[in-house]
Tab-separated table of C-alpha atoms and ligand atoms in Angstrom:
chain	number	residue	atom	x	y	z
A	1	MET	CA	27.775	-7.440	-14.888
A	2	ARG	CA	31.514	-8.089	-14.383
A	3	LYS	CA	33.263	-10.432	-16.682
A	4	GLU	CA	36.441	-12.392	-16.149
A	5	ILE	CA	39.435	-10.312	-16.730
A	6	ASP	CA	40.787	-12.084	-19.800
A	7	MET	CA	37.617	-11.736	-21.711
A	8	PHE	CA	38.293	-7.756	-22.012
A	9	ARG	CA	39.559	-6.975	-25.462
A	10	ASN	CA	41.724	-3.802	-25.332
A	11	PHE	CA	40.386	-2.724	-28.821
A	12	LYS	CA	42.603	-1.000	-31.327
A	13	MET	CA	40.626	1.642	-33.324
A	14	VAL	CA	41.231	3.789	-36.366
A	15	SER	CA	43.409	6.815	-35.441
A	16	LYS	CA	41.805	9.275	-37.612
A	17	VAL	CA	38.568	9.579	-39.436
A	18	VAL	CA	37.249	12.172	-41.575
A	19	PHE	CA	33.866	12.252	-42.601
A	20	GLY	CA	31.625	14.205	-45.163
A	21	ARG	CA	30.562	14.935	-48.803
A	22	GLY	CA	33.507	16.133	-50.808
A	23	CYS	CA	36.102	15.491	-47.932
A	24	PHE	CA	38.053	13.144	-50.309
A	25	ASP	CA	39.355	16.585	-51.536
A	26	GLN	CA	41.191	17.012	-48.227
A	27	LEU	CA	43.481	14.098	-49.023
A	28	ALA	CA	46.623	16.087	-49.854
A	29	ASP	CA	46.551	17.884	-46.703
A	30	ILE	CA	45.724	14.693	-44.741
A	31	LEU	CA	48.674	12.823	-46.366
A	32	ALA	CA	51.182	15.832	-46.286
A	33	PRO	CA	52.378	15.355	-42.555
A	34	HIS	CA	53.081	11.638	-43.302
A	35	ARG	CA	55.266	12.466	-46.566
A	36	HIS	CA	59.112	12.314	-46.397
A	37	ALA	CA	60.324	14.209	-49.269
A	38	PRO	CA	62.472	13.830	-50.944
A	39	SER	CA	63.206	10.224	-49.884
A	40	GLY	CA	59.702	8.869	-49.390
A	41	PHE	CA	56.833	8.268	-51.752
A	42	MET	CA	52.765	7.298	-51.416
A	43	VAL	CA	51.435	4.192	-53.265
A	44	PHE	CA	47.810	4.386	-54.272
A	45	LEU	CA	45.914	1.121	-54.655
A	46	LEU	CA	43.017	1.966	-56.741
A	47	ASP	CA	40.071	-0.351	-57.591
A	48	ASP	CA	40.493	-0.720	-61.175
A	49	VAL	CA	36.673	-0.003	-61.904
A	50	PHE	CA	37.893	3.432	-61.416
A	51	SER	CA	40.545	3.461	-64.166
A	52	GLY	CA	40.103	6.550	-66.304
A	53	SER	CA	37.394	8.120	-63.992
A	54	ALA	CA	37.197	11.373	-62.507
A	55	LEU	CA	38.050	10.170	-59.135
A	56	GLU	CA	41.371	8.781	-60.479
A	57	SER	CA	42.255	12.292	-61.665
A	58	ARG	CA	41.425	13.758	-58.555
A	59	ILE	CA	43.987	11.710	-56.571
A	60	PRO	CA	46.687	14.133	-55.131
A	61	LEU	CA	49.740	12.383	-56.790
A	62	GLU	CA	53.101	13.769	-55.986
A	63	GLN	CA	56.350	13.343	-58.184
A	64	TRP	CA	57.240	9.975	-56.941
A	65	ASP	CA	53.950	8.625	-56.097
A	66	ALA	CA	52.734	5.225	-57.673
A	67	LEU	CA	49.134	4.651	-58.766
A	68	ILE	CA	48.583	1.205	-59.093
A	69	PRO	CA	45.242	0.020	-60.570
A	70	VAL	CA	44.166	-3.333	-58.885
A	71	ASN	CA	41.665	-5.821	-60.165
A	72	VAL	CA	39.207	-7.269	-57.566
A	73	ASP	CA	37.112	-9.732	-59.895
A	74	ASP	CA	38.570	-12.230	-57.492
A	75	GLU	CA	38.683	-11.384	-53.893
A	76	PRO	CA	42.381	-10.772	-52.647
A	77	LYS	CA	44.685	-13.516	-52.501
A	78	THR	CA	47.911	-13.828	-50.449
A	79	ALA	CA	49.795	-14.361	-53.699
A	80	THR	CA	48.407	-11.080	-55.159
A	81	VAL	CA	49.480	-9.293	-51.964
A	82	ASP	CA	52.987	-10.877	-52.307
A	83	ALA	CA	53.427	-9.756	-55.790
A	84	LEU	CA	52.009	-6.263	-55.155
A	85	THR	CA	54.674	-6.092	-52.122
A	86	ARG	CA	57.414	-7.232	-54.139
A	87	ARG	CA	56.580	-4.773	-57.035
A	88	ILE	CA	56.503	-2.002	-54.552
A	89	LYS	CA	59.677	-3.035	-52.766
A	90	ASP	CA	61.344	-3.185	-56.367
A	91	MET	CA	60.105	0.405	-57.091
A	92	ALA	CA	61.502	1.623	-53.786
A	93	GLU	CA	64.844	-0.212	-54.316
A	94	THR	CA	65.287	0.995	-57.748
A	95	GLY	CA	64.630	4.518	-56.970
A	96	GLY	CA	66.468	4.497	-53.620
A	97	LYS	CA	63.479	5.584	-52.038
A	98	THR	CA	61.028	4.451	-49.102
A	99	VAL	CA	57.540	3.896	-48.899
A	100	ASP	CA	55.696	6.450	-46.827
A	101	GLY	CA	52.227	5.011	-46.984
A	102	VAL	CA	49.669	2.875	-49.018
A	103	ILE	CA	46.298	4.198	-49.627
A	104	GLY	CA	43.296	1.646	-50.588
A	105	MET	CA	40.760	3.248	-52.615
A	106	GLY	CA	37.739	0.956	-53.455
A	107	GLY	CA	35.312	-1.548	-51.868
A	108	GLY	CA	36.397	-3.933	-49.151
A	109	SER	CA	38.658	-5.705	-51.495
A	110	ALA	CA	40.699	-2.830	-52.432
A	111	MET	CA	40.889	-1.694	-48.771
A	112	ASP	CA	41.909	-4.932	-47.605
A	113	LEU	CA	44.699	-5.370	-50.295
A	114	ALA	CA	46.089	-1.904	-49.135
A	115	LYS	CA	46.014	-3.222	-45.363
A	116	ALA	CA	47.652	-6.463	-46.338
A	117	VAL	CA	50.460	-4.798	-48.453
A	118	SER	CA	51.267	-2.291	-45.716
A	119	LEU	CA	51.747	-5.027	-43.244
A	120	MET	CA	53.828	-7.014	-45.807
A	121	LEU	CA	56.034	-4.140	-46.588
A	122	ALA	CA	57.103	-4.201	-43.077
A	123	ASN	CA	57.010	-8.020	-42.441
A	124	PRO	CA	59.087	-10.625	-43.897
A	125	GLY	CA	57.912	-13.857	-45.865
A	126	SER	CA	54.428	-14.440	-47.429
A	127	ALA	CA	51.152	-12.981	-46.486
A	128	ALA	CA	49.942	-16.574	-46.122
A	129	ASP	CA	52.352	-16.863	-43.096
A	130	TYR	CA	50.487	-14.416	-41.178
A	131	GLN	CA	46.657	-15.578	-41.736
A	132	GLY	CA	45.341	-15.881	-38.302
A	133	TRP	CA	45.479	-13.927	-35.017
A	134	ASP	CA	48.111	-11.839	-33.798
A	135	LEU	CA	51.025	-13.284	-36.005
A	136	ILE	CA	52.080	-9.941	-37.327
A	137	GLN	CA	55.362	-8.847	-35.296
A	138	GLN	CA	56.411	-5.387	-37.024
A	139	PRO	CA	53.980	-2.424	-37.354
A	140	ALA	CA	52.682	-1.695	-40.949
A	141	VAL	CA	53.566	1.180	-43.054
A	142	TYR	CA	51.047	4.124	-42.613
A	143	HIS	CA	47.867	2.964	-44.464
A	144	VAL	CA	44.715	4.863	-45.486
A	145	GLY	CA	41.307	3.608	-46.252
A	146	ILE	CA	39.243	5.085	-48.837
A	147	PRO	CA	35.834	3.090	-49.098
A	148	THR	CA	33.679	3.470	-52.526
A	149	LEU	CA	31.322	0.816	-51.231
A	150	ALA	CA	29.668	0.911	-47.851
A	151	GLY	CA	28.753	-2.251	-45.732
A	152	THR	CA	31.777	-4.634	-44.986
A	153	GLY	CA	33.364	-2.556	-42.118
A	154	ALA	CA	36.675	-3.125	-43.552
A	155	GLU	CA	37.376	0.333	-43.034
A	156	VAL	CA	37.461	0.049	-39.256
A	157	SER	CA	38.301	-3.732	-38.697
A	158	ARG	CA	41.420	-5.184	-37.494
A	159	THR	CA	41.581	-7.687	-40.315
A	160	THR	CA	42.377	-8.020	-44.108
A	161	VAL	CA	40.535	-11.134	-45.262
A	162	LEU	CA	42.625	-13.014	-47.739
A	163	THR	CA	42.426	-16.469	-49.644
A	164	GLY	CA	45.591	-18.365	-49.260
A	165	PRO	CA	46.570	-21.678	-50.624
A	166	GLU	CA	45.005	-23.559	-47.768
A	167	LYS	CA	42.211	-21.208	-46.263
A	168	LYS	CA	40.303	-18.060	-46.306
A	169	LEU	CA	41.331	-16.365	-43.224
A	170	GLY	CA	42.070	-12.821	-42.320
A	171	ILE	CA	45.446	-11.350	-41.185
A	172	ASN	CA	43.896	-10.192	-37.626
A	173	SER	CA	46.319	-7.805	-35.694
A	174	ASP	CA	46.357	-4.479	-34.219
A	175	HIS	CA	48.679	-3.473	-36.857
A	176	THR	CA	46.052	-4.420	-39.569
A	177	VAL	CA	43.904	-1.240	-38.591
A	178	PHE	CA	44.099	1.784	-40.727
A	179	ASP	CA	45.817	4.847	-39.342
A	180	GLN	CA	43.338	7.156	-41.311
A	181	VAL	CA	39.988	6.580	-43.091
A	182	VAL	CA	38.473	8.991	-45.468
A	183	LEU	CA	34.531	8.752	-45.506
A	184	ASP	CA	33.087	10.731	-48.308
A	185	PRO	CA	29.492	9.475	-49.340
A	186	GLU	CA	29.965	10.929	-52.835
A	187	LEU	CA	32.342	8.079	-53.557
A	188	LEU	CA	29.327	5.732	-53.221
A	189	ALA	CA	27.268	7.285	-56.102
A	190	GLY	CA	27.548	5.214	-59.055
A	191	ALA	CA	27.876	1.846	-57.464
A	192	PRO	CA	25.602	-0.626	-59.307
A	193	ALA	CA	22.401	-1.069	-57.549
A	194	ASP	CA	22.674	-4.884	-56.958
A	195	GLN	CA	26.303	-4.620	-55.656
A	196	ARG	CA	25.446	-1.771	-53.271
A	197	PHE	CA	22.584	-3.759	-51.786
A	198	TYR	CA	24.950	-6.929	-51.367
A	199	THR	CA	27.504	-4.952	-49.662
A	200	GLY	CA	24.996	-2.993	-47.806
A	201	MET	CA	23.636	-6.328	-46.534
A	202	ASP	CA	27.043	-7.269	-45.238
A	203	CYS	CA	26.401	-4.798	-42.731
A	204	TYR	CA	22.872	-5.497	-41.915
A	205	ILE	CA	24.067	-9.117	-41.380
A	206	HIS	CA	26.823	-8.213	-39.190
A	207	CYS	CA	24.197	-6.427	-36.799
A	208	ILE	CA	21.965	-9.178	-36.822
A	209	GLU	CA	24.607	-11.581	-36.008
A	210	SER	CA	26.197	-9.419	-33.483
A	211	LEU	CA	22.927	-8.582	-31.673
A	212	THR	CA	21.777	-12.258	-31.440
A	213	GLY	CA	24.981	-13.553	-30.611
A	214	THR	CA	26.202	-14.925	-27.244
A	215	TYR	CA	29.216	-12.578	-27.357
A	216	LEU	CA	26.925	-9.426	-27.187
A	217	ASN	CA	27.933	-6.688	-24.815
A	218	THR	CA	26.733	-3.135	-24.564
A	219	PHE	CA	29.916	-1.754	-26.699
A	220	SER	CA	28.533	-4.018	-29.495
A	221	GLN	CA	24.791	-3.475	-29.125
A	222	ALA	CA	25.198	0.457	-29.005
A	223	TYR	CA	26.774	0.229	-32.435
A	224	GLY	CA	24.896	-2.653	-33.766
A	225	GLU	CA	21.550	-1.065	-33.032
A	226	LYS	CA	22.599	2.150	-34.524
A	227	ALA	CA	23.695	0.413	-37.543
A	228	LEU	CA	20.820	-1.786	-37.737
A	229	ASP	CA	18.513	1.179	-37.797
A	230	LEU	CA	20.557	3.138	-40.587
A	231	CYS	CA	20.517	0.055	-42.848
A	232	ARG	CA	16.716	-0.402	-42.774
A	233	GLU	CA	16.331	3.539	-43.411
A	234	VAL	CA	18.668	3.146	-46.345
A	235	PHE	CA	16.860	0.107	-47.769
A	236	LEU	CA	13.225	0.641	-46.749
A	237	HIS	CA	12.885	4.483	-46.682
A	238	PRO	CA	15.701	5.920	-48.840
A	239	THR	CA	16.120	9.329	-48.775
A	240	ALA	CA	18.737	11.778	-50.669
A	241	ASP	CA	21.234	11.427	-47.619
A	242	ALA	CA	20.872	7.539	-47.965
A	243	ASP	CA	24.629	7.161	-48.922
A	244	ASP	CA	25.689	9.109	-45.764
A	245	LYS	CA	23.592	6.880	-43.763
A	246	LEU	CA	24.970	3.799	-45.409
A	247	MET	CA	28.450	4.873	-44.848
A	248	MET	CA	27.993	5.430	-41.018
A	249	ALA	CA	25.865	1.983	-40.725
A	250	SER	CA	29.124	0.442	-42.304
A	251	TYR	CA	31.308	1.987	-39.681
A	252	CYS	CA	28.938	1.304	-36.765
A	253	GLY	CA	28.334	-2.155	-37.948
A	254	GLY	CA	32.170	-2.730	-38.115
A	255	MET	CA	32.500	-1.245	-34.792
A	256	SER	CA	29.787	-3.709	-33.311
A	257	ILE	CA	31.406	-6.827	-34.563
A	258	ALA	CA	34.848	-5.604	-33.472
A	259	TYR	CA	33.652	-5.935	-30.144
A	260	SER	CA	31.544	-9.155	-30.531
A	261	GLN	CA	31.615	-11.496	-33.401
A	262	VAL	CA	29.847	-12.412	-36.738
A	263	GLY	CA	27.770	-15.879	-36.941
A	264	ILE	CA	26.486	-18.652	-39.091
A	265	CYS	CA	25.960	-16.547	-42.286
A	266	HIS	CA	29.463	-15.413	-42.210
A	267	ALA	CA	30.874	-19.000	-41.533
A	268	LEU	CA	28.889	-20.438	-44.583
A	269	SER	CA	29.868	-17.468	-46.628
A	270	TYR	CA	33.519	-18.190	-46.308
A	271	GLY	CA	33.231	-21.614	-47.470
A	272	LEU	CA	31.247	-20.536	-50.702
A	273	SER	CA	33.786	-17.873	-51.379
A	274	PHE	CA	36.592	-20.498	-51.083
A	275	VAL	CA	35.001	-23.054	-53.232
A	276	LEU	CA	32.788	-20.953	-55.579
A	277	GLY	CA	34.683	-17.686	-55.625
A	278	LEU	CA	31.398	-15.914	-54.561
A	279	HIS	CA	32.187	-12.380	-53.178
A	280	HIS	CA	31.470	-11.793	-49.627
A	281	GLY	CA	28.449	-9.530	-49.928
A	282	ILE	CA	26.373	-11.828	-52.327
A	283	GLY	CA	27.633	-14.831	-50.509
A	284	ASN	CA	26.400	-13.634	-47.286
A	285	CYS	CA	23.019	-12.726	-49.100
A	286	VAL	CA	22.625	-16.169	-50.624
A	287	ALA	CA	23.543	-17.912	-47.198
A	288	PHE	CA	21.457	-15.563	-45.104
A	289	ASP	CA	18.448	-16.550	-47.091
A	290	VAL	CA	18.526	-20.176	-45.923
A	291	LEU	CA	18.882	-19.135	-42.113
A	292	GLY	CA	15.302	-18.164	-41.238
A	293	GLU	CA	15.485	-20.855	-38.486
A	294	TYR	CA	18.536	-19.114	-36.557
A	295	TYR	CA	17.586	-15.493	-37.622
A	296	PRO	CA	13.690	-15.301	-38.118
A	297	GLU	CA	13.250	-11.437	-37.768
A	298	GLY	CA	16.378	-10.874	-39.461
A	299	VAL	CA	15.627	-12.993	-42.472
A	300	GLU	CA	12.141	-11.470	-42.726
A	301	GLY	CA	13.541	-7.883	-42.662
A	302	PHE	CA	16.231	-8.875	-45.309
A	303	ARG	CA	13.414	-10.291	-47.528
A	304	LYS	CA	11.466	-7.110	-47.466
A	305	MET	CA	14.239	-4.933	-48.297
A	306	MET	CA	15.144	-7.295	-51.050
A	307	ASP	CA	11.692	-7.012	-52.440
A	308	LEU	CA	11.656	-3.166	-52.027
A	309	GLN	CA	15.191	-2.914	-53.837
A	310	LYS	CA	14.061	-5.562	-56.496
A	311	ILE	CA	16.946	-7.787	-56.072
A	312	ALA	CA	16.660	-11.223	-57.298
A	313	LEU	CA	19.261	-13.601	-55.711
A	314	PRO	CA	20.815	-16.488	-57.722
A	315	LYS	CA	19.426	-19.732	-56.868
A	316	GLY	CA	20.883	-23.450	-57.122
A	317	LEU	CA	24.661	-22.270	-56.721
A	318	THR	CA	25.511	-25.590	-54.905
A	319	ALA	CA	23.549	-27.971	-57.184
A	320	GLY	CA	26.552	-29.119	-59.374
A	321	LEU	CA	29.060	-29.463	-56.693
A	322	THR	CA	30.925	-32.456	-56.125
A	323	SER	CA	30.950	-34.174	-52.593
A	324	ASP	CA	34.598	-33.170	-52.350
A	325	GLN	CA	33.911	-29.586	-52.858
A	326	VAL	CA	31.006	-29.680	-50.389
A	327	GLU	CA	33.169	-31.218	-47.873
A	328	LYS	CA	35.765	-28.438	-48.652
A	329	MET	CA	33.137	-25.732	-47.772
A	330	VAL	CA	32.238	-27.486	-44.533
A	331	ASP	CA	36.094	-27.545	-43.716
A	332	VAL	CA	36.550	-23.950	-44.302
A	333	SER	CA	33.403	-22.972	-42.448
A	334	LEU	CA	34.155	-25.182	-39.455
A	335	VAL	CA	37.695	-23.443	-39.044
A	336	LEU	CA	35.784	-20.338	-37.827
A	337	GLU	CA	35.073	-21.735	-34.460
A	338	PRO	CA	34.388	-18.336	-32.798
A	339	LEU	CA	31.592	-17.471	-35.133
A	340	TRP	CA	29.659	-20.630	-34.541
A	341	GLU	CA	30.324	-20.311	-30.701
A	342	ASN	CA	28.867	-16.588	-30.897
A	343	ALA	CA	25.825	-17.729	-32.593
A	344	LEU	CA	25.107	-20.945	-30.809
A	345	GLY	CA	26.821	-21.030	-27.546
A	346	LYS	CA	29.840	-22.979	-26.224
A	347	ASP	CA	27.968	-26.360	-27.148
A	348	TRP	CA	27.698	-25.457	-30.873
A	349	ARG	CA	29.116	-28.650	-31.712
A	350	ASN	CA	26.307	-30.715	-30.483
A	351	THR	CA	23.909	-29.094	-32.845
A	352	MET	CA	25.885	-27.904	-35.757
A	353	THR	CA	27.085	-31.159	-37.347
A	354	ARG	CA	28.992	-31.696	-40.609
A	355	ASP	CA	25.741	-33.113	-41.833
A	356	ARG	CA	23.824	-30.104	-40.666
A	357	ILE	CA	26.152	-27.869	-42.298
A	358	THR	CA	25.997	-29.667	-45.618
A	359	GLU	CA	22.303	-29.732	-45.515
A	360	LEU	CA	22.313	-25.791	-45.232
A	361	TYR	CA	24.899	-25.536	-48.184
A	362	LEU	CA	22.590	-27.671	-50.372
A	363	LYS	CA	19.778	-25.407	-49.977
A	364	ILE	CA	21.898	-22.457	-51.463
B	1	NAD	N1	38.486	-6.643	-43.748
B	1	NAD	C1	37.405	-6.707	-43.219
B	1	NAD	O1	36.899	-6.519	-42.199
B	1	NAD	C2	36.405	-7.309	-44.234
B	1	NAD	C3	34.937	-7.508	-43.807
B	1	NAD	C4	33.985	-7.913	-44.738
B	1	NAD	C5	34.514	-8.269	-45.989
B	1	NAD	N2	35.713	-7.858	-46.466
B	1	NAD	C6	36.219	-8.214	-47.743
B	1	NAD	O2	35.598	-7.061	-48.502
B	1	NAD	C7	35.524	-7.803	-50.009
B	1	NAD	C8	33.965	-7.384	-50.374
B	1	NAD	O3	33.930	-6.014	-50.421
B	1	NAD	P1	32.874	-5.193	-51.065
B	1	NAD	O4	31.554	-5.918	-50.666
B	1	NAD	O5	33.079	-4.003	-50.641
B	1	NAD	O6	32.894	-5.360	-52.430
B	1	NAD	P2	34.475	-5.532	-53.449
B	1	NAD	O7	35.468	-4.526	-52.935
B	1	NAD	O8	34.836	-7.003	-53.648
B	1	NAD	O9	33.880	-5.067	-54.780
B	1	NAD	C9	32.899	-5.410	-55.468
B	1	NAD	C10	32.567	-4.899	-56.862
B	1	NAD	O10	32.237	-3.594	-56.930
B	1	NAD	C11	32.982	-2.729	-57.780
B	1	NAD	N3	33.264	-1.437	-57.124
B	1	NAD	C12	33.355	-0.860	-55.905
B	1	NAD	N4	33.240	0.319	-55.666
B	1	NAD	C13	32.657	0.711	-56.684
B	1	NAD	C14	31.770	1.938	-57.033
B	1	NAD	N5	31.913	3.034	-56.172
B	1	NAD	N6	31.026	1.743	-58.216
B	1	NAD	C15	31.177	0.866	-59.030
B	1	NAD	N7	31.810	-0.313	-58.767
B	1	NAD	C16	32.381	-0.384	-57.661
B	1	NAD	C17	34.498	-3.537	-57.583
B	1	NAD	O11	35.349	-2.990	-58.491
B	1	NAD	C18	34.142	-4.981	-57.876
B	1	NAD	O12	33.675	-5.279	-58.986
B	1	NAD	C19	35.821	-9.269	-49.802
B	1	NAD	O13	37.006	-9.454	-50.382
B	1	NAD	C20	35.585	-9.697	-48.357
B	1	NAD	O14	36.484	-10.600	-48.102
B	1	NAD	C21	36.668	-7.483	-45.463
B	2	FE2	FE1	30.842	-9.356	-43.435
């Protein structure tokens, strides 16, 4: 069926993708054409969980490159992005050099930091000024994403999710999309089982929310169905190549929501993250667990996977919150209008009142 012209999205994709076990070792060759020696240098933002690891020692650092460990105990904040950008600009100014590229290595948090820093190296002001849709004016510095967890789809998305002074909201723009991603399933080995599950469920929930949403179209469906199958294989019938499948599930799940939207679970999860500081994956899991009424089959499948993977979700997370904190969570979730509309249709406000959202939050 033909849609109105202004509804078609001209979707910006990652320019280059390398996939396969061990492909990380091609990084030096991949970066080489983007180096402008002797005046340029690359910046590697490495999740500090890898400080001192074998992976760190395999990074193809050249003379002027900077390796900056980033801590992601808290999800990325605009203030952290601003501080990193300042630090890298200072390095460049002091050495009389320019930044050739920013490479983010880690889960969604480290990759989002790399995306945001690459944007802010080329745009004035604070990252908080650009939280929203298409506010970025100048193309980012060349940027590369190398996931060490799979599920968020941050490797393919046109957003970098940041918590600012006022809101948790992405910098959504075509310039945010990575120029290159390196998908090496071997880098997922060693992730703690619960974290691997929470992040993997981010992908599963992307698929459920996309496939049941009102924004669904054949592009999203094609990727969403494949990603959903892969998630089920990984968490219900794991085989030796489960990490390969999880990596491609994340990629396809990200592609699916890029051309549709997520839904209620993500809207609630943003509020949980803003007020309780819960990371995205676990926040999604605890929110999804109370959404059986909206996603009955999805929640049933989720519980099966949780049983099989022996995951116990924390309970009573909102019990001790003040009414102000609950109100804030509701506010944060309500900003995300397209998510509610995707889930419930154009008249979503008729059923999803502040009271109903509060009720859902209080079950978590
Ligand atoms: N840009 C997007 O499109 C998008 C989409 C969804 C989520 N996100 C963001 O992604 C983040 C969540 O990402 P995530 O779920 O990948 O987790 P994460 O990056 O927040 O990391 C979670 C934890 O796992 C650790 N870790 C990462 N890789 C590891 C490995 N291989 N071995 C051991 N520990 C490892 C990290 O140090 C951290 O402690 C949030 O900040 C969220 O806002 C972004
Ligand atoms: Fe997500």
